[in-house]
Amino acid sequence: MRIGVLFGGRSGEHEVSLASAAAVIHHLDPSRYEPVPILIGKDGRWSQPERPPTIVKASELIEHARFRAAGTVSNRQGGSLAQPTINEPSAMVQDLALDVIFPVLHGPYGEDGTVQGLLE
C-alpha cells in the first residue's frame, strides 16, 4: 500500500511537522507500506523528495531529502506533473498512485480541516 505522508506547511510549526513525518515514516512497516513523502514548503508549494529517505530523525529528513524544484512532482513512472497545486489534490493522488494520504501537518492549515477537505 502506497501511503502519501504529507508534511511541512505554512505554519510556524513547520519544523515540528518534519519531526512528526520522520517518526511516521520510520514506524511504517516496510513489508506492508511504501511511504511517499510529500512536502508543503513554507511558501505553500507542494513537492516530493527525489527518493523516499530512510528516516530516523527529523534532522536526517532535512539532510537527506533533496527536493525537486517547486512545480514538479515525480510520478511512479518517472514522469512529472506540471503545476502540482493543492487545487488538484485528486490528480496528484492518482498520478502518484497513492492509496491513502496521512496528513502530518500542525497548526493553521493543517489542524483546521483545510487539507483534509481538499483531499476528500
mmCIF file of C-alpha atoms in Angstrom:
data_model
loop_
_atom_site.group_PDB
_atom_site.id
_atom_site.type_symbol
_atom_site.label_atom_id
_atom_site.label_comp_id
_atom_site.label_asym_id
_atom_site.label_seq_id
_atom_site.Cartn_x
_atom_site.Cartn_y
_atom_site.Cartn_z
ATOM 1 C CA MET A 1 0.000 0.000 0.000
ATOM 2 C CA ARG A 2 1.421 3.391 -1.032
ATOM 3 C CA ILE A 3 0.946 5.986 1.700
ATOM 4 C CA GLY A 4 1.439 9.660 0.947
ATOM 5 C CA VAL A 5 2.935 11.286 4.049
ATOM 6 C CA LEU A 6 2.017 14.962 3.768
ATOM 7 C CA PHE A 7 4.102 17.267 5.976
ATOM 8 C CA GLY A 8 5.571 20.745 6.390
ATOM 9 C CA GLY A 9 3.160 23.565 5.726
ATOM 10 C CA ARG A 10 2.997 27.296 6.090
ATOM 11 C CA SER A 11 2.515 27.405 9.839
ATOM 12 C CA GLY A 12 5.083 28.273 12.466
ATOM 13 C CA GLU A 13 5.100 24.576 13.343
ATOM 14 C CA HIS A 14 6.720 23.575 10.037
ATOM 15 C CA GLU A 15 9.770 22.015 11.719
ATOM 16 C CA VAL A 16 7.585 20.133 14.205
ATOM 17 C CA SER A 17 5.777 18.612 11.233
ATOM 18 C CA LEU A 18 9.136 17.457 9.795
ATOM 19 C CA ALA A 19 9.900 15.637 13.034
ATOM 20 C CA SER A 20 6.433 14.087 13.120
ATOM 21 C CA ALA A 21 6.687 12.952 9.492
ATOM 22 C CA ALA A 22 10.080 11.411 10.202
ATOM 23 C CA ALA A 23 8.521 9.389 13.026
ATOM 24 C CA VAL A 24 5.580 8.276 10.871
ATOM 25 C CA ILE A 25 7.847 7.193 8.001
ATOM 26 C CA HIS A 26 10.216 5.422 10.378
ATOM 27 C CA HIS A 27 7.412 3.436 12.023
ATOM 28 C CA LEU A 28 5.597 2.276 8.882
ATOM 29 C CA ASP A 29 6.179 -1.438 8.323
ATOM 30 C CA PRO A 30 8.179 -1.550 5.049
ATOM 31 C CA SER A 31 6.918 -5.057 4.296
ATOM 32 C CA ARG A 32 3.369 -3.676 4.126
ATOM 33 C CA TYR A 33 3.642 0.025 3.296
ATOM 34 C CA GLU A 34 5.559 2.227 0.882
ATOM 35 C CA PRO A 35 5.797 5.792 2.210
ATOM 36 C CA VAL A 36 5.690 8.574 -0.368
ATOM 37 C CA PRO A 37 6.820 11.805 1.354
ATOM 38 C CA ILE A 38 5.144 14.994 0.116
ATOM 39 C CA LEU A 39 6.420 18.332 1.435
ATOM 40 C CA ILE A 40 4.388 21.504 1.655
ATOM 41 C CA GLY A 41 7.009 24.251 1.791
ATOM 42 C CA LYS A 42 6.778 27.335 3.953
ATOM 43 C CA ASP A 43 5.699 29.143 0.784
ATOM 44 C CA GLY A 44 2.767 26.727 0.367
ATOM 45 C CA ARG A 45 4.203 24.895 -2.646
ATOM 46 C CA TRP A 46 3.991 21.117 -2.761
ATOM 47 C CA SER A 47 6.971 18.978 -3.790
ATOM 48 C CA GLN A 48 8.258 15.463 -3.379
ATOM 49 C CA PRO A 49 11.714 14.165 -2.400
ATOM 50 C CA GLU A 50 13.597 12.551 -5.290
ATOM 51 C CA ARG A 51 13.642 9.321 -3.333
ATOM 52 C CA PRO A 52 11.857 8.286 -0.157
ATOM 53 C CA PRO A 53 14.506 8.637 2.537
ATOM 54 C CA THR A 54 15.082 6.179 5.332
ATOM 55 C CA ILE A 55 14.365 8.398 8.274
ATOM 56 C CA VAL A 56 15.254 8.116 11.926
ATOM 57 C CA LYS A 57 15.368 11.772 12.990
ATOM 58 C CA ALA A 58 13.943 14.990 11.624
ATOM 59 C CA SER A 59 17.473 16.262 11.035
ATOM 60 C CA GLU A 60 18.019 13.340 8.660
ATOM 61 C CA LEU A 61 14.842 14.251 6.804
ATOM 62 C CA ILE A 62 16.193 17.734 6.213
ATOM 63 C CA GLU A 63 19.712 16.500 5.367
ATOM 64 C CA HIS A 64 18.847 13.599 3.034
ATOM 65 C CA ALA A 65 15.701 14.764 1.262
ATOM 66 C CA ARG A 66 16.721 16.729 -1.818
ATOM 67 C CA PHE A 67 13.522 18.241 -3.065
ATOM 68 C CA ARG A 68 12.855 18.784 -6.739
ATOM 69 C CA ALA A 69 12.179 22.304 -7.901
ATOM 70 C CA ALA A 70 8.753 23.524 -6.886
ATOM 71 C CA GLY A 71 6.344 22.936 -9.713
ATOM 72 C CA THR A 72 7.296 19.345 -10.486
ATOM 73 C CA VAL A 73 6.369 16.171 -8.693
ATOM 74 C CA SER A 74 7.681 12.816 -9.918
ATOM 75 C CA ASN A 75 5.175 10.109 -10.529
ATOM 76 C CA ARG A 76 5.742 6.408 -10.185
ATOM 77 C CA GLN A 77 6.664 6.064 -13.871
ATOM 78 C CA GLY A 78 9.293 8.827 -13.713
ATOM 79 C CA GLY A 79 7.113 11.442 -15.388
ATOM 80 C CA SER A 80 6.146 14.701 -13.799
ATOM 81 C CA LEU A 81 3.085 16.718 -13.015
ATOM 82 C CA ALA A 82 3.055 20.285 -14.252
ATOM 83 C CA GLN A 83 1.862 22.814 -11.713
ATOM 84 C CA PRO A 84 1.058 20.442 -8.808
ATOM 85 C CA THR A 85 -1.051 22.557 -6.503
ATOM 86 C CA ILE A 86 -3.489 21.982 -3.692
ATOM 87 C CA ASN A 87 -6.204 22.832 -6.211
ATOM 88 C CA GLU A 88 -5.634 19.432 -7.850
ATOM 89 C CA PRO A 89 -5.154 17.001 -4.945
ATOM 90 C CA SER A 90 -7.093 14.169 -6.564
ATOM 91 C CA ALA A 91 -4.961 14.408 -9.710
ATOM 92 C CA MET A 92 -1.778 14.240 -7.621
ATOM 93 C CA VAL A 93 -3.061 11.257 -5.636
ATOM 94 C CA GLN A 94 -3.943 9.447 -8.859
ATOM 95 C CA ASP A 95 -0.670 10.261 -10.610
ATOM 96 C CA LEU A 96 1.425 9.179 -7.643
ATOM 97 C CA ALA A 97 -0.718 6.031 -7.348
ATOM 98 C CA LEU A 98 -1.354 6.673 -3.649
ATOM 99 C CA ASP A 99 -3.781 4.505 -1.743
ATOM 100 C CA VAL A 100 -4.122 6.901 1.174
ATOM 101 C CA ILE A 101 -2.677 10.182 2.432
ATOM 102 C CA PHE A 102 -1.514 10.551 6.024
ATOM 103 C CA PRO A 103 -1.512 14.285 6.815
ATOM 104 C CA VAL A 104 1.188 15.166 9.341
ATOM 105 C CA LEU A 105 0.528 18.893 9.463
ATOM 106 C CA HIS A 106 0.449 21.045 12.588
ATOM 107 C CA GLY A 107 -1.081 24.432 13.301
ATOM 108 C CA PRO A 108 -3.127 26.556 10.908
ATOM 109 C CA TYR A 109 -3.806 24.963 7.519
ATOM 110 C CA GLY A 110 -3.088 21.538 8.997
ATOM 111 C CA GLU A 111 -5.287 21.076 12.015
ATOM 112 C CA ASP A 112 -8.261 23.092 10.818
ATOM 113 C CA GLY A 113 -9.508 20.565 8.245
ATOM 114 C CA THR A 114 -8.487 22.608 5.195
ATOM 115 C CA VAL A 115 -6.201 19.979 3.672
ATOM 116 C CA GLN A 116 -8.471 17.135 4.723
ATOM 117 C CA GLY A 117 -11.345 18.862 2.941
ATOM 118 C CA LEU A 118 -9.275 19.277 -0.214
ATOM 119 C CA LEU A 119 -8.274 15.628 -0.194
ATOM 120 C CA GLU A 120 -11.810 14.440 0.395
#
